[in-house]
mmCIF file with all atom_site columns, C-alpha atoms in Angstrom:
data_model
loop_
_atom_site.group_PDB
_atom_site.id
_atom_site.type_symbol
_atom_site.label_atom_id
_atom_site.label_alt_id
_atom_site.label_comp_id
_atom_site.label_asym_id
_atom_site.label_entity_id
_atom_site.label_seq_id
_atom_site.pdbx_PDB_ins_code
_atom_site.Cartn_x
_atom_site.Cartn_y
_atom_site.Cartn_z
_atom_site.occupancy
_atom_site.B_iso_or_equiv
_atom_site.pdbx_formal_charge
_atom_site.auth_seq_id
_atom_site.auth_comp_id
_atom_site.auth_asym_id
_atom_site.auth_atom_id
_atom_site.pdbx_PDB_model_num
ATOM 1   C CA . MET A 1 1   ? 0.000   0.000  0.000  1.00 0.00 ? 208 MET A CA 1
ATOM 2   C CA . THR A 1 2   ? 1.469   3.357  -0.979 1.00 0.00 ? 209 THR A CA 1
ATOM 3   C CA . SER A 1 3   ? 0.547   6.771  0.321  1.00 0.00 ? 210 SER A CA 1
ATOM 4   C CA . THR A 1 4   ? 0.521   9.926  -1.720 1.00 0.00 ? 211 THR A CA 1
ATOM 5   C CA . LYS A 1 5   ? 1.526   13.188 -0.092 1.00 0.00 ? 212 LYS A CA 1
ATOM 6   C CA . PHE A 1 6   ? -0.304  16.287 -1.235 1.00 0.00 ? 213 PHE A CA 1
ATOM 7   C CA . ASN A 1 7   ? 1.793   19.423 -0.860 1.00 0.00 ? 214 ASN A CA 1
ATOM 8   C CA . LEU A 1 8   ? 0.820   22.872 -2.111 1.00 0.00 ? 215 LEU A CA 1
ATOM 9   C CA . LEU A 1 9   ? 4.346   24.249 -1.709 1.00 0.00 ? 216 LEU A CA 1
ATOM 10  C CA . PRO A 1 10  ? 6.799   21.926 -3.500 1.00 0.00 ? 217 PRO A CA 1
ATOM 11  C CA . GLY A 1 11  ? 10.276  21.684 -2.029 1.00 0.00 ? 218 GLY A CA 1
ATOM 12  C CA . ARG A 1 12  ? 8.987   21.934 1.532  1.00 0.00 ? 219 ARG A CA 1
ATOM 13  C CA . SER A 1 13  ? 7.706   19.255 3.874  1.00 0.00 ? 220 SER A CA 1
ATOM 14  C CA . VAL A 1 14  ? 3.970   18.935 4.369  1.00 0.00 ? 221 VAL A CA 1
ATOM 15  C CA . TRP A 1 15  ? 4.256   20.510 7.845  1.00 0.00 ? 222 TRP A CA 1
ATOM 16  C CA . GLN A 1 16  ? 6.308   23.417 6.550  1.00 0.00 ? 223 GLN A CA 1
ATOM 17  C CA . SER A 1 17  ? 3.639   24.065 3.944  1.00 0.00 ? 224 SER A CA 1
ATOM 18  C CA . ALA A 1 18  ? 0.845   23.683 6.485  1.00 0.00 ? 225 ALA A CA 1
ATOM 19  C CA . VAL A 1 19  ? 2.411   26.205 8.869  1.00 0.00 ? 226 VAL A CA 1
ATOM 20  C CA . LEU A 1 20  ? 3.130   28.740 6.130  1.00 0.00 ? 227 LEU A CA 1
ATOM 21  C CA . LEU A 1 21  ? -0.331  28.422 4.570  1.00 0.00 ? 228 LEU A CA 1
ATOM 22  C CA . ALA A 1 22  ? -2.271  28.471 7.861  1.00 0.00 ? 229 ALA A CA 1
ATOM 23  C CA . VAL A 1 23  ? -0.398  31.444 9.332  1.00 0.00 ? 230 VAL A CA 1
ATOM 24  C CA . GLY A 1 24  ? -0.389  33.278 5.995  1.00 0.00 ? 231 GLY A CA 1
ATOM 25  C CA . PHE A 1 25  ? -4.136  32.776 5.545  1.00 0.00 ? 232 PHE A CA 1
ATOM 26  C CA . TRP A 1 26  ? -4.821  33.914 9.098  1.00 0.00 ? 233 TRP A CA 1
ATOM 27  C CA . LEU A 1 27  ? -2.547  36.941 8.836  1.00 0.00 ? 234 LEU A CA 1
ATOM 28  C CA . SER A 1 28  ? -4.054  38.062 5.527  1.00 0.00 ? 235 SER A CA 1
ATOM 29  C CA . GLY A 1 29  ? -7.590  37.561 6.851  1.00 0.00 ? 236 GLY A CA 1
ATOM 30  C CA . SER A 1 30  ? -6.791  39.601 9.957  1.00 0.00 ? 237 SER A CA 1
ATOM 31  C CA . LEU A 1 31  ? -5.339  42.430 7.897  1.00 0.00 ? 238 LEU A CA 1
ATOM 32  C CA . LEU A 1 32  ? -8.355  42.407 5.573  1.00 0.00 ? 239 LEU A CA 1
ATOM 33  C CA . LEU A 1 33  ? -10.774 42.497 8.501  1.00 0.00 ? 240 LEU A CA 1
ATOM 34  C CA . ASP A 1 34  ? -8.862  45.150 10.465 1.00 0.00 ? 241 ASP A CA 1
ATOM 35  C CA . LEU A 1 35  ? -7.817  47.439 7.621  1.00 0.00 ? 242 LEU A CA 1
ATOM 36  C CA . VAL A 1 36  ? -10.686 47.118 5.121  1.00 0.00 ? 243 VAL A CA 1
ATOM 37  C CA . VAL A 1 37  ? -13.913 45.643 6.510  1.00 0.00 ? 244 VAL A CA 1
ATOM 38  C CA . MET A 1 38  ? -14.139 47.293 9.936  1.00 0.00 ? 245 MET A CA 1
ATOM 39  C CA . PRO A 1 39  ? -13.072 50.797 8.788  1.00 0.00 ? 246 PRO A CA 1
ATOM 40  C CA . ALA A 1 40  ? -15.603 50.592 5.931  1.00 0.00 ? 247 ALA A CA 1
ATOM 41  C CA . MET A 1 41  ? -18.350 49.648 8.381  1.00 0.00 ? 248 MET A CA 1
ATOM 42  C CA . TYR A 1 42  ? -17.360 52.464 10.700 1.00 0.00 ? 249 TYR A CA 1
ATOM 43  C CA . ALA A 1 43  ? -17.197 55.048 7.893  1.00 0.00 ? 250 ALA A CA 1
ATOM 44  C CA . SER A 1 44  ? -20.596 54.025 6.547  1.00 0.00 ? 251 SER A CA 1
ATOM 45  C CA . GLY A 1 45  ? -22.221 54.415 9.971  1.00 0.00 ? 252 GLY A CA 1
ATOM 46  C CA . MET A 1 46  ? -23.103 50.747 10.336 1.00 0.00 ? 253 MET A CA 1
ATOM 47  C CA . MET A 1 47  ? -21.678 50.568 13.858 1.00 0.00 ? 254 MET A CA 1
ATOM 48  C CA . THR A 1 48  ? -24.478 52.768 15.186 1.00 0.00 ? 255 THR A CA 1
ATOM 49  C CA . GLN A 1 49  ? -27.233 50.641 13.622 1.00 0.00 ? 256 GLN A CA 1
ATOM 50  C CA . PRO A 1 50  ? -29.292 48.543 16.067 1.00 0.00 ? 257 PRO A CA 1
ATOM 51  C CA . GLY A 1 51  ? -28.477 45.218 14.379 1.00 0.00 ? 258 GLY A CA 1
ATOM 52  C CA . PHE A 1 52  ? -24.743 45.766 14.147 1.00 0.00 ? 259 PHE A CA 1
ATOM 53  C CA . ALA A 1 53  ? -23.929 44.057 17.457 1.00 0.00 ? 260 ALA A CA 1
ATOM 54  C CA . SER A 1 54  ? -25.480 40.750 16.407 1.00 0.00 ? 261 SER A CA 1
ATOM 55  C CA . ALA A 1 55  ? -24.053 40.995 12.869 1.00 0.00 ? 262 ALA A CA 1
ATOM 56  C CA . GLY A 1 56  ? -20.604 41.848 14.242 1.00 0.00 ? 263 GLY A CA 1
ATOM 57  C CA . TYR A 1 57  ? -20.800 38.983 16.725 1.00 0.00 ? 264 TYR A CA 1
ATOM 58  C CA . SER A 1 58  ? -21.705 36.544 13.929 1.00 0.00 ? 265 SER A CA 1
ATOM 59  C CA . MET A 1 59  ? -18.869 37.788 11.723 1.00 0.00 ? 266 MET A CA 1
ATOM 60  C CA . PHE A 1 60  ? -16.278 37.599 14.509 1.00 0.00 ? 267 PHE A CA 1
ATOM 61  C CA . TRP A 1 61  ? -17.651 34.233 15.693 1.00 0.00 ? 268 TRP A CA 1
ATOM 62  C CA . VAL A 1 62  ? -16.822 32.696 12.312 1.00 0.00 ? 269 VAL A CA 1
ATOM 63  C CA . PHE A 1 63  ? -13.505 34.532 11.929 1.00 0.00 ? 270 PHE A CA 1
ATOM 64  C CA . ASN A 1 64  ? -12.303 33.660 15.442 1.00 0.00 ? 271 ASN A CA 1
ATOM 65  C CA . ARG A 1 65  ? -13.105 29.968 14.933 1.00 0.00 ? 272 ARG A CA 1
ATOM 66  C CA . LEU A 1 66  ? -11.098 30.021 11.699 1.00 0.00 ? 273 LEU A CA 1
ATOM 67  C CA . GLY A 1 67  ? -8.308  31.681 13.682 1.00 0.00 ? 274 GLY A CA 1
ATOM 68  C CA . LEU A 1 68  ? -8.397  28.891 16.264 1.00 0.00 ? 275 LEU A CA 1
ATOM 69  C CA . LEU A 1 69  ? -8.181  26.320 13.480 1.00 0.00 ? 276 LEU A CA 1
ATOM 70  C CA . CYS A 1 70  ? -5.231  28.117 11.847 1.00 0.00 ? 277 CYS A CA 1
ATOM 71  C CA . VAL A 1 71  ? -3.294  28.480 15.098 1.00 0.00 ? 278 VAL A CA 1
ATOM 72  C CA . ALA A 1 72  ? -3.957  24.808 15.913 1.00 0.00 ? 279 ALA A CA 1
ATOM 73  C CA . ILE A 1 73  ? -2.552  23.769 12.516 1.00 0.00 ? 280 ILE A CA 1
ATOM 74  C CA . ALA A 1 74  ? 0.462   26.034 13.061 1.00 0.00 ? 281 ALA A CA 1
ATOM 75  C CA . PHE A 1 75  ? 0.974   24.651 16.576 1.00 0.00 ? 282 PHE A CA 1
ATOM 76  C CA . VAL A 1 76  ? 0.945   21.010 15.459 1.00 0.00 ? 283 VAL A CA 1
ATOM 77  C CA . GLY A 1 77  ? 3.135   21.818 12.462 1.00 0.00 ? 284 GLY A CA 1
ATOM 78  C CA . LEU A 1 78  ? 5.695   23.661 14.567 1.00 0.00 ? 285 LEU A CA 1
ATOM 79  C CA . LEU A 1 79  ? 5.797   20.803 17.089 1.00 0.00 ? 286 LEU A CA 1
ATOM 80  C CA . SER A 1 80  ? 6.507   18.413 14.230 1.00 0.00 ? 287 SER A CA 1
ATOM 81  C CA . LEU A 1 81  ? 9.210   20.703 12.842 1.00 0.00 ? 288 LEU A CA 1
ATOM 82  C CA . LEU A 1 82  ? 10.738  21.144 16.317 1.00 0.00 ? 289 LEU A CA 1
ATOM 83  C CA . ARG A 1 83  ? 11.011  17.374 16.617 1.00 0.00 ? 290 ARG A CA 1
ATOM 84  C CA . GLN A 1 84  ? 12.914  17.372 13.309 1.00 0.00 ? 291 GLN A CA 1
ATOM 85  C CA . HIS A 1 85  ? 15.151  20.224 14.571 1.00 0.00 ? 292 HIS A CA 1
ATOM 86  C CA . LYS A 1 86  ? 13.911  22.482 11.779 1.00 0.00 ? 293 LYS A CA 1
ATOM 87  C CA . VAL A 1 87  ? 12.524  25.314 13.875 1.00 0.00 ? 294 VAL A CA 1
ATOM 88  C CA . ALA A 1 88  ? 13.764  27.337 16.848 1.00 0.00 ? 295 ALA A CA 1
ATOM 89  C CA . GLY A 1 89  ? 12.297  26.901 20.302 1.00 0.00 ? 296 GLY A CA 1
ATOM 90  C CA . TRP A 1 90  ? 11.067  30.505 20.427 1.00 0.00 ? 297 TRP A CA 1
ATOM 91  C CA . ALA A 1 91  ? 8.587   29.625 17.659 1.00 0.00 ? 298 ALA A CA 1
ATOM 92  C CA . ILE A 1 92  ? 6.816   27.244 20.044 1.00 0.00 ? 299 ILE A CA 1
ATOM 93  C CA . ALA A 1 93  ? 6.585   30.002 22.662 1.00 0.00 ? 300 ALA A CA 1
ATOM 94  C CA . ALA A 1 94  ? 5.260   32.371 19.990 1.00 0.00 ? 301 ALA A CA 1
ATOM 95  C CA . VAL A 1 95  ? 2.582   29.939 18.861 1.00 0.00 ? 302 VAL A CA 1
ATOM 96  C CA . TRP A 1 96  ? 1.563   29.342 22.510 1.00 0.00 ? 303 TRP A CA 1
ATOM 97  C CA . LEU A 1 97  ? 1.168   33.103 22.907 1.00 0.00 ? 304 LEU A CA 1
ATOM 98  C CA . LEU A 1 98  ? -0.821  33.231 19.656 1.00 0.00 ? 305 LEU A CA 1
ATOM 99  C CA . LEU A 1 99  ? -3.081  30.500 20.988 1.00 0.00 ? 306 LEU A CA 1
ATOM 100 C CA . GLY A 1 100 ? -3.650  32.480 24.188 1.00 0.00 ? 307 GLY A CA 1
ATOM 101 C CA . VAL A 1 101 ? -4.388  35.696 22.294 1.00 0.00 ? 308 VAL A CA 1
ATOM 102 C CA . THR A 1 102 ? -6.824  33.841 20.047 1.00 0.00 ? 309 THR A CA 1
ATOM 103 C CA . PHE A 1 103 ? -8.632  32.330 23.036 1.00 0.00 ? 310 PHE A CA 1
ATOM 104 C CA . VAL A 1 104 ? -8.939  35.767 24.661 1.00 0.00 ? 311 VAL A CA 1
ATOM 105 C CA . LEU A 1 105 ? -10.248 37.322 21.438 1.00 0.00 ? 312 LEU A CA 1
ATOM 106 C CA . THR A 1 106 ? -12.683 34.441 20.878 1.00 0.00 ? 313 THR A CA 1
ATOM 107 C CA . TYR A 1 107 ? -14.048 33.775 24.348 1.00 0.00 ? 314 TYR A CA 1
ATOM 108 C CA . VAL A 1 108 ? -13.612 37.108 26.159 1.00 0.00 ? 315 VAL A CA 1
ATOM 109 C CA . MET A 1 109 ? -13.337 40.110 23.865 1.00 0.00 ? 316 MET A CA 1
ATOM 110 C CA . THR A 1 110 ? -15.956 39.232 21.236 1.00 0.00 ? 317 THR A CA 1
ATOM 111 C CA . PRO A 1 111 ? -18.751 38.341 23.698 1.00 0.00 ? 318 PRO A CA 1
ATOM 112 C CA . VAL A 1 112 ? -18.033 41.328 25.963 1.00 0.00 ? 319 VAL A CA 1
ATOM 113 C CA . MET A 1 113 ? -17.822 43.831 23.104 1.00 0.00 ? 320 MET A CA 1
ATOM 114 C CA . SER A 1 114 ? -20.986 42.441 21.519 1.00 0.00 ? 321 SER A CA 1
ATOM 115 C CA . GLY A 1 115 ? -22.773 42.658 24.849 1.00 0.00 ? 322 GLY A CA 1
ATOM 116 C CA . LEU A 1 116 ? -21.715 46.273 25.309 1.00 0.00 ? 323 LEU A CA 1
ATOM 117 C CA . ALA A 1 117 ? -22.959 47.152 21.833 1.00 0.00 ? 324 ALA A CA 1
ATOM 118 C CA . MET A 1 118 ? -26.389 45.515 22.197 1.00 0.00 ? 325 MET A CA 1
ATOM 119 C CA . PRO A 1 119 ? -29.167 48.120 22.381 1.00 0.00 ? 326 PRO A CA 1
ATOM 120 C CA . LEU A 1 120 ? -31.007 47.382 25.605 1.00 0.00 ? 327 LEU A CA 1
ATOM 121 C CA . ASN A 1 121 ? -33.371 50.352 25.579 1.00 0.00 ? 328 ASN A CA 1
ATOM 122 C CA . TRP A 1 122 ? -35.632 49.952 22.570 1.00 0.00 ? 329 TRP A CA 1
ATOM 123 C CA . LEU A 1 123 ? -37.694 53.014 23.477 1.00 0.00 ? 330 LEU A CA 1
ATOM 124 C CA . THR A 1 124 ? -34.978 55.468 22.511 1.00 0.00 ? 331 THR A CA 1
ATOM 125 C CA . SER A 1 125 ? -34.330 56.085 18.850 1.00 0.00 ? 332 SER A CA 1
ATOM 126 C CA . GLU A 1 126 ? -30.794 57.357 19.398 1.00 0.00 ? 333 GLU A CA 1
ATOM 127 C CA . ALA A 1 127 ? -28.120 54.686 19.182 1.00 0.00 ? 334 ALA A CA 1
ATOM 128 C CA . SER A 1 128 ? -24.782 55.505 20.749 1.00 0.00 ? 335 SER A CA 1
ATOM 129 C CA . ILE A 1 129 ? -21.540 53.690 21.374 1.00 0.00 ? 336 ILE A CA 1
ATOM 130 C CA . PRO A 1 130 ? -20.966 53.139 25.125 1.00 0.00 ? 337 PRO A CA 1
ATOM 131 C CA . GLY A 1 131 ? -17.963 54.868 26.708 1.00 0.00 ? 338 GLY A CA 1
ATOM 132 C CA . SER A 1 132 ? -16.468 51.587 27.928 1.00 0.00 ? 339 SER A CA 1
ATOM 133 C CA . MET A 1 133 ? -16.295 50.422 24.312 1.00 0.00 ? 340 MET A CA 1
ATOM 134 C CA . ALA A 1 134 ? -13.293 52.715 23.709 1.00 0.00 ? 341 ALA A CA 1
ATOM 135 C CA . GLN A 1 135 ? -11.345 50.867 26.411 1.00 0.00 ? 342 GLN A CA 1
ATOM 136 C CA . MET A 1 136 ? -12.350 47.522 24.897 1.00 0.00 ? 343 MET A CA 1
ATOM 137 C CA . HIS A 1 137 ? -11.226 48.707 21.453 1.00 0.00 ? 344 HIS A CA 1
ATOM 138 C CA . GLY A 1 138 ? -7.855  49.654 22.953 1.00 0.00 ? 345 GLY A CA 1
ATOM 139 C CA . ILE A 1 139 ? -7.426  46.186 24.459 1.00 0.00 ? 346 ILE A CA 1
ATOM 140 C CA . TYR A 1 140 ? -8.549  44.620 21.177 1.00 0.00 ? 347 TYR A CA 1
ATOM 141 C CA . TRP A 1 141 ? -5.955  46.579 19.181 1.00 0.00 ? 348 TRP A CA 1
ATOM 142 C CA . VAL A 1 142 ? -3.143  45.662 21.575 1.00 0.00 ? 349 VAL A CA 1
ATOM 143 C CA . LEU A 1 143 ? -4.059  41.977 21.270 1.00 0.00 ? 350 LEU A CA 1
ATOM 144 C CA . GLU A 1 144 ? -4.422  42.327 17.510 1.00 0.00 ? 351 GLU A CA 1
ATOM 145 C CA . LEU A 1 145 ? -0.980  43.952 17.178 1.00 0.00 ? 352 LEU A CA 1
ATOM 146 C CA . VAL A 1 146 ? 0.563   41.145 19.254 1.00 0.00 ? 353 VAL A CA 1
ATOM 147 C CA . LYS A 1 147 ? -1.185  38.599 17.029 1.00 0.00 ? 354 LYS A CA 1
ATOM 148 C CA . LEU A 1 148 ? -0.100  40.293 13.808 1.00 0.00 ? 355 LEU A CA 1
ATOM 149 C CA . GLY A 1 149 ? 3.501   40.739 14.999 1.00 0.00 ? 356 GLY A CA 1
ATOM 150 C CA . LEU A 1 150 ? 3.892   37.139 16.144 1.00 0.00 ? 357 LEU A CA 1
ATOM 151 C CA . SER A 1 151 ? 2.249   35.802 12.982 1.00 0.00 ? 358 SER A CA 1
ATOM 152 C CA . ALA A 1 152 ? 4.561   37.856 10.779 1.00 0.00 ? 359 ALA A CA 1
ATOM 153 C CA . ALA A 1 153 ? 7.606   36.763 12.816 1.00 0.00 ? 360 ALA A CA 1
ATOM 154 C CA . LEU A 1 154 ? 6.612   33.103 12.431 1.00 0.00 ? 361 LEU A CA 1
ATOM 155 C CA . LEU A 1 155 ? 6.133   33.515 8.684  1.00 0.00 ? 362 LEU A CA 1
ATOM 156 C CA . VAL A 1 156 ? 9.527   35.162 8.301  1.00 0.00 ? 363 VAL A CA 1
ATOM 157 C CA . ALA A 1 157 ? 11.309  32.651 10.540 1.00 0.00 ? 364 ALA A CA 1
ATOM 158 C CA . VAL A 1 158 ? 9.752   29.541 8.998  1.00 0.00 ? 365 VAL A CA 1
ATOM 159 C CA . GLY A 1 159 ? 10.025  30.888 5.446  1.00 0.00 ? 366 GLY A CA 1
ATOM 160 C CA . ARG A 1 160 ? 13.627  32.063 5.854  1.00 0.00 ? 367 ARG A CA 1
ATOM 161 C CA . ARG A 1 161 ? 14.688  28.817 7.496  1.00 0.00 ? 368 ARG A CA 1
ATOM 162 C CA . PHE A 1 162 ? 13.358  26.736 4.647  1.00 0.00 ? 369 PHE A CA 1
ATOM 163 C CA . LEU A 1 163 ? 14.556  29.116 1.958  1.00 0.00 ? 370 LEU A CA 1
ATOM 164 C CA . GLY A 1 164 ? 18.040  28.693 3.438  1.00 0.00 ? 371 GLY A CA 1
ATOM 165 C CA . GLU A 1 165 ? 17.675  24.906 3.321  1.00 0.00 ? 372 GLU A CA 1
ATOM 166 C CA . ARG A 1 166 ? 16.697  25.029 -0.353 1.00 0.00 ? 373 ARG A CA 1
ATOM 167 C CA . LEU A 1 167 ? 19.696  27.228 -1.169 1.00 0.00 ? 374 LEU A CA 1
ATOM 168 C CA . GLU A 1 168 ? 22.059  24.866 0.663  1.00 0.00 ? 375 GLU A CA 1
ATOM 169 C CA . ALA A 1 169 ? 20.558  21.846 -1.100 1.00 0.00 ? 376 ALA A CA 1
ATOM 170 C CA . GLY A 1 170 ? 21.110  23.513 -4.482 1.00 0.00 ? 377 GLY A CA 1
ATOM 171 C CA . ARG A 1 171 ? 24.861  23.971 -3.933 1.00 0.00 ? 378 ARG A CA 1
#
């Protein structure tokens, strides 16, 4: 019985490809959400609409679960690469931190921010953003910057490491 390996990035191991693709997908999705989707919603006034809290919660629910899946793939891939001595130990610490940040964003920040944004007084026609939401946005952006920085560092480290291996193999 023979097994066929499917690898989207030839010249790399399956785990190298999995880590690069999962972290790259997650990083690009985060940048798209943070730099395009959310500013467009804010500029169009959607954040003051009564249904925005539930729509935002649904959008972040899906995105955060995809983030958990991506960080899990990266974690398993990096453990496999560590066992093969193909990745530095700091990468495991970085992916642990990414896992923690993702859990906080998924199970703390999103529910709390959605709860703060829910309109509880239906008798008033004026929708406003609560004052405590600014503090939550600050915490969100700090966590998001940590996530983006660690993701980029992992991409550079894993990509550079394996680019170096390909160059050495070609000599």
